[in-house]
Amino acid sequence: MEKADILSMEKDLLCEYMKTLGEAAFRGKQVFSWLHAKKAVNFDDMTNLSKALREKLKENADIKGLKYIKKHKSLDDETIKYLFETEKGYIIESVLMKYSYGYTVCVSTQAGCRMGCSFCASTIGGLESNLTAGEIASQIYEIEKQENIRVSRVVMMGCGEPLDNFRNSVAFINIISDSDGAGISKRRITLSTCGLTEKIYELAELDLPITLAISLHAPNDDIRRSIMPVAKKYSIDEVLKAAKHYAEVTGRRVTFEYSLIDGVNDLPENAEELTKRLKSILAHVNLIPVNPVEERGYKKSSDNNVKNFSKILSSRSIENTVRRSLGTDINAACGQLRKSYKKI
Ligand code: SAH
């Protein structure tokens, strides 16, 4: 029988699990703290548990974390990209970014992705596997250990579509925000989606105070469908309706991501159209000059187009920021390092 994946259990579940082993529920809380506050990677480290209990855990459960493979430091800023391997042999990547307010980790939620966005490297080989909640959390813990730091913010913007791995993504959020674990406040967690509309409603129902980011990347369905296959299933109107609902239920402002691709979606008329679409939504737009991916043939918008686009949004009171392009020299855009590693 496969051993229990104890690292992926939310605290309540872990307490229930301890009961099935004939132990008191509070032992679950102790084990949870070992795993997620002290970041133990084996049962023998759990010194306040009896030897007998540690043996019982070893027999029945596994701590299915990640194996570190290598890291890649950026020369031009303080961004580091990591490659890890899952127990089943999937290669995944994560990015550490240093900001004035602290450390942020960008985690992957899947090995590969099946969304097929035409500018994104993560999706080139399709979806290989969903990551477990423990594998998503372990990216943060392994990076903290490597660098001897504490991570204060998390963005779910690495490889994969978090809402296509809904249950594990939500379990991950509950685990890392638990005050008996890593204690990373939900307000400091951002989940980014390409816009799986019914899942956005499902997420709103959970009323988690996380930030929802929606990858819009286009002001109309024609352009969106030409770069994002998911747009053939959900129209922009449907996505925006779901975003509005999310903002109303949770009271949290929604972020829209807009990767600027030269000649595709970065013209002044595109910006004008976008302002009309976002008029009635409490929104923040993140403008990201696209990171060129070798296989894709897209070009980054010129600085001038980026500036103009931002100016047009601001002139219509649409709050926006141009995202600092971190770590371009280390292939920090989604899926790029992982892909180059696998080619070798
Ligand atoms: N699947 C989720 C999260 C992963 S991608 C989503 O679609 O939101 C995180 C963000 O990076 C998304 O907005 C995605 O569209 C964007 N992205 C992917 N490849 C990019 C590239 N080459 N340049 C700029 N942004 C990119």
Short mmCIF file of C-alpha atoms and ligand atoms in Angstrom, two decimals:
data_model
loop_
_atom_site.label_atom_id
_atom_site.label_comp_id
_atom_site.label_asym_id
_atom_site.label_seq_id
_atom_site.Cartn_x
_atom_site.Cartn_y
_atom_site.Cartn_z
CA MET A 1 0.00 0.00 0.00
CA GLU A 2 1.23 3.47 -0.83
CA LYS A 3 2.22 5.42 2.25
CA ALA A 4 0.17 8.45 3.30
CA ASP A 5 1.30 11.80 1.89
CA ILE A 6 1.50 13.55 5.22
CA LEU A 7 3.08 16.78 3.90
CA SER A 8 -0.04 17.49 1.81
CA MET A 9 -2.48 17.27 4.72
CA GLU A 10 -4.10 20.38 6.12
CA LYS A 11 -3.84 20.53 9.92
CA ASP A 12 -7.37 19.24 10.61
CA LEU A 13 -6.85 16.37 8.22
CA LEU A 14 -3.55 15.51 9.86
CA CYS A 15 -5.26 15.43 13.28
CA GLU A 16 -7.88 13.07 11.85
CA TYR A 17 -5.14 10.96 10.33
CA MET A 18 -3.38 10.62 13.70
CA LYS A 19 -6.63 9.30 15.15
CA THR A 20 -6.72 6.59 12.48
CA LEU A 21 -3.27 5.56 13.73
CA GLY A 22 -4.71 5.27 17.24
CA GLU A 23 -3.08 8.47 18.46
CA ALA A 24 -4.48 11.57 20.13
CA ALA A 25 -5.53 14.31 17.70
CA PHE A 26 -3.13 16.87 19.22
CA ARG A 27 -0.24 14.79 17.90
CA GLY A 28 -1.44 15.89 14.47
CA LYS A 29 -0.85 19.49 15.41
CA GLN A 30 2.65 18.64 16.64
CA VAL A 31 3.53 16.82 13.45
CA PHE A 32 2.04 19.66 11.39
CA SER A 33 4.35 22.13 13.17
CA TRP A 34 7.36 19.93 12.58
CA LEU A 35 6.59 19.75 8.89
CA HIS A 36 5.50 23.31 8.18
CA ALA A 37 7.01 25.53 10.89
CA LYS A 38 10.31 23.72 11.53
CA LYS A 39 10.31 22.23 8.04
CA ALA A 40 11.49 18.79 9.11
CA VAL A 41 12.16 16.39 6.25
CA ASN A 42 12.28 13.18 8.27
CA PHE A 43 10.43 11.73 11.21
CA ASP A 44 13.54 11.25 13.33
CA ASP A 45 13.87 15.03 13.65
CA MET A 46 10.54 15.13 15.50
CA THR A 47 12.12 14.86 18.91
CA ASN A 48 9.05 15.54 21.02
CA LEU A 49 7.39 12.41 19.64
CA SER A 50 8.13 9.04 21.21
CA LYS A 51 10.42 6.66 19.34
CA ALA A 52 7.47 4.28 18.96
CA LEU A 53 5.31 6.94 17.34
CA ARG A 54 8.10 7.97 14.99
CA GLU A 55 8.47 4.34 13.92
CA LYS A 56 4.72 4.06 13.40
CA LEU A 57 4.78 7.17 11.24
CA LYS A 58 7.68 5.83 9.21
CA GLU A 59 5.77 2.65 8.53
CA ASN A 60 2.58 4.37 7.44
CA ALA A 61 3.50 7.77 6.04
CA ASP A 62 6.06 9.53 3.89
CA ILE A 63 7.25 13.13 3.77
CA LYS A 64 7.08 13.56 0.02
CA GLY A 65 9.12 16.72 -0.44
CA LEU A 66 11.27 17.78 -3.37
CA LYS A 67 14.82 16.99 -4.36
CA TYR A 68 16.93 20.04 -5.11
CA ILE A 69 18.70 19.83 -8.47
CA LYS A 70 20.29 23.17 -9.15
CA LYS A 71 19.91 26.92 -9.02
CA HIS A 72 20.66 29.71 -11.38
CA LYS A 73 21.47 33.19 -10.10
CA SER A 74 20.66 36.24 -12.16
CA LEU A 75 23.51 38.65 -12.81
CA ASP A 76 21.43 41.77 -13.15
CA ASP A 77 19.25 41.51 -10.07
CA GLU A 78 18.55 39.42 -7.06
CA THR A 79 16.48 36.72 -8.67
CA ILE A 80 17.31 33.05 -8.30
CA LYS A 81 15.67 30.25 -10.19
CA TYR A 82 15.60 26.70 -8.82
CA LEU A 83 14.99 23.33 -10.35
CA PHE A 84 13.55 20.55 -8.22
CA GLU A 85 12.56 16.96 -8.85
CA THR A 86 9.42 15.35 -7.46
CA GLU A 87 9.35 11.87 -6.02
CA LYS A 88 7.86 10.63 -9.28
CA GLY A 89 10.67 12.22 -11.31
CA TYR A 90 8.98 15.35 -12.66
CA ILE A 91 11.17 18.42 -13.01
CA ILE A 92 9.69 21.67 -11.72
CA GLU A 93 10.93 25.20 -11.28
CA SER A 94 10.48 27.99 -8.76
CA VAL A 95 11.78 31.54 -8.53
CA LEU A 96 12.96 33.59 -5.55
CA MET A 97 12.67 37.35 -5.88
CA LYS A 98 14.06 39.89 -3.45
CA TYR A 99 12.12 43.09 -3.00
CA SER A 100 12.62 45.94 -0.58
CA TYR A 101 9.76 44.53 1.53
CA GLY A 102 11.12 41.00 1.66
CA TYR A 103 11.33 37.72 -0.19
CA THR A 104 8.72 36.43 -2.60
CA VAL A 105 8.65 32.93 -4.04
CA CYS A 106 6.91 32.14 -7.32
CA VAL A 107 5.72 28.53 -7.10
CA SER A 108 4.69 26.04 -9.76
CA THR A 109 1.41 24.20 -9.26
CA GLN A 110 1.79 21.65 -12.06
CA ALA A 111 4.65 20.02 -13.96
CA GLY A 112 3.90 21.42 -17.41
CA CYS A 113 0.51 22.89 -18.28
CA ARG A 114 -2.35 22.08 -20.63
CA MET A 115 -3.67 25.59 -21.21
CA GLY A 116 -1.62 26.16 -24.37
CA CYS A 117 -1.04 29.95 -24.20
CA SER A 118 1.00 30.71 -27.28
CA PHE A 119 3.61 32.96 -25.62
CA CYS A 120 4.33 30.67 -22.65
CA ALA A 121 7.11 28.07 -22.39
CA SER A 122 5.45 26.03 -19.60
CA THR A 123 2.86 24.58 -21.89
CA ILE A 124 5.07 23.43 -24.76
CA GLY A 125 5.24 19.79 -23.59
CA GLY A 126 1.66 19.75 -22.27
CA LEU A 127 0.63 18.73 -18.76
CA GLU A 128 2.83 16.10 -17.12
CA SER A 129 1.40 16.02 -13.63
CA ASN A 130 -0.46 17.94 -10.97
CA LEU A 131 1.70 18.82 -7.98
CA THR A 132 0.54 17.83 -4.52
CA ALA A 133 0.00 20.50 -1.86
CA GLY A 134 3.17 19.24 -0.17
CA GLU A 135 5.20 19.56 -3.36
CA ILE A 136 4.00 23.13 -3.83
CA ALA A 137 4.85 24.03 -0.21
CA SER A 138 8.17 22.23 -0.35
CA GLN A 139 9.36 24.66 -3.07
CA ILE A 140 9.19 27.45 -0.49
CA TYR A 141 10.76 25.41 2.32
CA GLU A 142 13.68 24.18 0.21
CA ILE A 143 14.44 27.70 -0.99
CA GLU A 144 14.30 29.01 2.60
CA LYS A 145 16.81 26.37 3.64
CA GLN A 146 19.12 27.00 0.68
CA GLU A 147 19.30 30.73 1.32
CA ASN A 148 18.73 30.77 5.07
CA ILE A 149 15.86 33.22 4.73
CA ARG A 150 12.19 33.60 5.57
CA VAL A 151 9.78 34.00 2.68
CA SER A 152 6.97 36.46 3.31
CA ARG A 153 5.01 36.44 0.06
CA VAL A 154 3.97 33.78 -2.40
CA VAL A 155 2.76 34.09 -5.96
CA MET A 156 1.25 31.06 -7.67
CA MET A 157 2.58 32.13 -11.05
CA GLY A 158 5.09 29.45 -11.94
CA CYS A 159 4.39 26.54 -14.27
CA GLY A 160 0.85 25.30 -14.41
CA GLU A 161 -2.69 26.51 -13.97
CA PRO A 162 -3.58 26.51 -10.25
CA LEU A 163 -7.32 26.31 -10.85
CA ASP A 164 -6.77 23.24 -13.04
CA ASN A 165 -5.28 21.68 -9.87
CA PHE A 166 -7.93 23.22 -7.64
CA ARG A 167 -8.02 20.99 -4.58
CA ASN A 168 -4.24 20.80 -4.17
CA SER A 169 -3.83 24.55 -4.72
CA VAL A 170 -6.42 25.34 -2.04
CA ALA A 171 -4.90 22.80 0.37
CA PHE A 172 -1.50 24.44 -0.25
CA ILE A 173 -2.92 27.87 0.61
CA ASN A 174 -4.51 26.54 3.81
CA ILE A 175 -1.31 24.77 4.81
CA ILE A 176 1.18 27.60 4.34
CA SER A 177 -1.11 30.20 5.92
CA ASP A 178 -1.76 28.13 9.05
CA SER A 179 -0.34 29.88 12.12
CA ASP A 180 0.92 26.52 13.43
CA GLY A 181 2.88 26.13 10.19
CA ALA A 182 4.71 28.61 7.97
CA GLY A 183 2.16 31.30 8.88
CA ILE A 184 2.31 33.18 5.58
CA SER A 185 -0.76 35.41 5.67
CA LYS A 186 -3.36 34.71 2.98
CA ARG A 187 -3.27 38.40 2.16
CA ARG A 188 0.28 37.86 0.99
CA ILE A 189 -0.62 35.04 -1.38
CA THR A 190 -1.57 35.65 -5.01
CA LEU A 191 -3.19 33.01 -7.17
CA SER A 192 -2.91 33.63 -10.90
CA THR A 193 -5.29 32.03 -13.38
CA CYS A 194 -5.81 32.16 -17.12
CA GLY A 195 -9.52 32.51 -16.32
CA LEU A 196 -11.24 29.16 -15.68
CA THR A 197 -14.52 30.88 -14.96
CA GLU A 198 -16.48 28.27 -13.01
CA LYS A 199 -13.45 27.65 -10.81
CA ILE A 200 -13.26 31.37 -10.01
CA TYR A 201 -16.82 31.11 -8.64
CA GLU A 202 -15.82 28.03 -6.67
CA LEU A 203 -12.84 29.90 -5.23
CA ALA A 204 -15.02 32.91 -4.34
CA GLU A 205 -17.25 30.58 -2.33
CA LEU A 206 -14.30 29.64 -0.12
CA ASP A 207 -13.89 33.35 0.69
CA LEU A 208 -10.12 33.16 1.19
CA PRO A 209 -8.59 36.63 1.50
CA ILE A 210 -5.94 35.90 -1.13
CA THR A 211 -5.34 38.11 -4.16
CA LEU A 212 -6.75 36.78 -7.40
CA ALA A 213 -4.82 37.63 -10.54
CA ILE A 214 -6.36 37.00 -13.93
CA SER A 215 -4.24 36.68 -17.05
CA LEU A 216 -6.19 38.77 -19.50
CA HIS A 217 -3.55 39.73 -22.07
CA ALA A 218 -6.08 41.11 -24.55
CA PRO A 219 -8.83 43.74 -24.76
CA ASN A 220 -11.17 41.63 -26.91
CA ASP A 221 -12.06 38.02 -27.67
CA ASP A 222 -10.47 38.01 -31.13
CA ILE A 223 -7.00 38.87 -29.87
CA ARG A 224 -7.42 36.76 -26.75
CA ARG A 225 -8.43 33.69 -28.75
CA SER A 226 -5.42 34.12 -31.01
CA ILE A 227 -3.00 33.78 -28.08
CA MET A 228 -4.94 31.86 -25.39
CA PRO A 229 -6.92 28.72 -26.32
CA VAL A 230 -8.86 29.00 -23.04
CA ALA A 231 -10.53 32.10 -24.49
CA LYS A 232 -12.40 29.90 -26.94
CA LYS A 233 -14.22 28.39 -23.99
CA TYR A 234 -14.83 31.54 -21.92
CA SER A 235 -15.45 34.99 -23.36
CA ILE A 236 -13.86 38.07 -21.79
CA ASP A 237 -17.33 39.15 -20.62
CA GLU A 238 -17.73 35.89 -18.71
CA VAL A 239 -14.26 36.17 -17.19
CA LEU A 240 -14.86 39.77 -16.12
CA LYS A 241 -18.23 38.87 -14.62
CA ALA A 242 -16.56 36.18 -12.54
CA ALA A 243 -13.81 38.63 -11.52
CA LYS A 244 -16.40 41.16 -10.42
CA HIS A 245 -18.20 38.52 -8.41
CA TYR A 246 -14.92 37.51 -6.79
CA ALA A 247 -14.16 41.12 -5.85
CA GLU A 248 -17.65 41.62 -4.39
CA VAL A 249 -17.67 38.45 -2.33
CA THR A 250 -14.14 38.73 -0.95
CA GLY A 251 -13.74 42.51 -0.90
CA ARG A 252 -10.39 42.02 -2.58
CA ARG A 253 -9.32 43.99 -5.61
CA VAL A 254 -8.61 41.75 -8.60
CA THR A 255 -5.33 42.09 -10.50
CA PHE A 256 -5.27 41.69 -14.26
CA GLU A 257 -2.09 40.59 -15.92
CA TYR A 258 -1.40 41.89 -19.38
CA SER A 259 1.74 40.68 -21.15
CA LEU A 260 2.63 43.15 -23.86
CA ILE A 261 3.56 41.50 -27.16
CA ASP A 262 4.93 43.65 -29.94
CA GLY A 263 2.27 44.33 -32.59
CA VAL A 264 -0.19 41.81 -31.12
CA ASN A 265 -1.82 43.53 -28.15
CA ASP A 266 0.27 46.61 -27.35
CA LEU A 267 -1.20 49.30 -29.60
CA PRO A 268 -2.89 52.47 -28.32
CA GLU A 269 -6.25 51.23 -29.63
CA ASN A 270 -5.81 48.05 -27.57
CA ALA A 271 -5.22 50.16 -24.46
CA GLU A 272 -8.31 52.28 -25.23
CA GLU A 273 -10.46 49.20 -25.61
CA LEU A 274 -9.11 47.72 -22.40
CA THR A 275 -10.02 50.83 -20.41
CA LYS A 276 -13.61 50.54 -21.59
CA ARG A 277 -13.76 46.91 -20.56
CA LEU A 278 -12.35 47.45 -17.09
CA LYS A 279 -14.25 50.66 -16.33
CA SER A 280 -16.72 49.18 -13.87
CA ILE A 281 -14.36 46.83 -12.04
CA LEU A 282 -12.18 47.50 -9.04
CA ALA A 283 -9.04 46.47 -10.87
CA HIS A 284 -5.32 46.79 -10.95
CA VAL A 285 -3.50 46.05 -14.19
CA ASN A 286 -0.02 44.56 -14.19
CA LEU A 287 1.72 45.28 -17.48
CA ILE A 288 4.47 42.79 -18.29
CA PRO A 289 6.65 43.21 -21.38
CA VAL A 290 6.54 39.66 -22.74
CA ASN A 291 9.62 37.53 -22.16
CA PRO A 292 10.52 36.25 -25.60
CA VAL A 293 10.48 32.44 -25.78
CA GLU A 294 12.71 31.01 -28.49
CA GLU A 295 10.09 28.66 -29.97
CA ARG A 296 7.35 31.27 -30.06
CA GLY A 297 8.63 34.07 -32.22
CA TYR A 298 7.00 36.88 -30.25
CA LYS A 299 8.81 40.11 -29.57
CA LYS A 300 8.77 42.25 -26.46
CA SER A 301 6.94 45.56 -26.79
CA SER A 302 9.16 48.59 -27.22
CA ASP A 303 9.69 50.77 -24.15
CA ASN A 304 7.74 53.44 -25.92
CA ASN A 305 4.69 51.24 -26.48
CA VAL A 306 4.80 50.06 -22.88
CA LYS A 307 4.94 53.64 -21.61
CA ASN A 308 2.13 54.71 -23.90
CA PHE A 309 -0.07 51.80 -22.94
CA SER A 310 0.38 52.56 -19.26
CA LYS A 311 -0.31 56.26 -19.84
CA ILE A 312 -3.59 55.57 -21.61
CA LEU A 313 -4.79 53.35 -18.75
CA SER A 314 -3.78 55.95 -16.16
CA SER A 315 -5.52 58.74 -18.08
CA ARG A 316 -8.77 56.77 -17.67
CA SER A 317 -8.07 56.14 -13.97
CA ILE A 318 -7.23 52.47 -14.42
CA GLU A 319 -4.57 51.81 -11.86
CA ASN A 320 -1.60 50.02 -13.39
CA THR A 321 2.04 49.15 -12.88
CA VAL A 322 4.71 48.04 -15.30
CA ARG A 323 6.26 44.96 -13.78
CA ARG A 324 9.97 45.01 -13.36
CA SER A 325 11.29 42.31 -15.64
CA LEU A 326 13.35 40.27 -13.21
CA GLY A 327 15.86 37.64 -14.16
CA THR A 328 15.52 37.67 -17.94
CA ASP A 329 19.12 36.47 -18.24
CA ILE A 330 18.32 33.30 -16.29
CA ASN A 331 15.24 32.33 -18.28
CA ALA A 332 13.02 33.31 -15.39
CA ALA A 333 9.84 33.46 -17.46
CA CYS A 334 7.46 30.61 -16.82
CA GLY A 335 8.83 27.25 -17.82
CA GLN A 336 11.95 28.45 -19.58
CA LEU A 337 14.65 27.06 -17.31
CA ARG A 338 12.89 23.75 -16.88
CA LYS A 339 12.58 23.43 -20.62
CA SER A 340 16.23 24.23 -21.28
CA TYR A 341 17.24 21.70 -18.60
CA LYS A 342 15.18 18.95 -20.16
CA LYS A 343 16.68 19.59 -23.58
CA ILE A 344 20.16 18.75 -22.28
N1 SAH B 1 -1.63 29.63 -15.42
C1 SAH B 1 -1.64 30.79 -14.62
C2 SAH B 1 -0.37 31.07 -13.86
C3 SAH B 1 0.96 30.84 -14.50
S1 SAH B 1 1.69 32.01 -15.54
C4 SAH B 1 -2.02 31.99 -15.46
O1 SAH B 1 -2.22 31.85 -16.65
O2 SAH B 1 -2.19 33.06 -14.90
C5 SAH B 1 1.94 33.54 -14.71
C6 SAH B 1 1.80 34.71 -15.66
O3 SAH B 1 2.92 34.81 -16.57
C7 SAH B 1 0.56 34.62 -16.54
O4 SAH B 1 -0.03 35.88 -16.61
C8 SAH B 1 1.14 34.22 -17.87
O5 SAH B 1 0.27 34.51 -18.91
C9 SAH B 1 2.43 35.01 -17.89
N2 SAH B 1 3.44 34.56 -18.86
C10 SAH B 1 3.67 33.33 -19.33
N3 SAH B 1 4.66 33.32 -20.22
C11 SAH B 1 5.07 34.59 -20.33
C12 SAH B 1 6.09 35.23 -21.10
N4 SAH B 1 6.86 34.55 -21.95
N5 SAH B 1 6.23 36.57 -20.93
C13 SAH B 1 5.46 37.26 -20.06
N6 SAH B 1 4.50 36.71 -19.32
C14 SAH B 1 4.30 35.39 -19.45
#
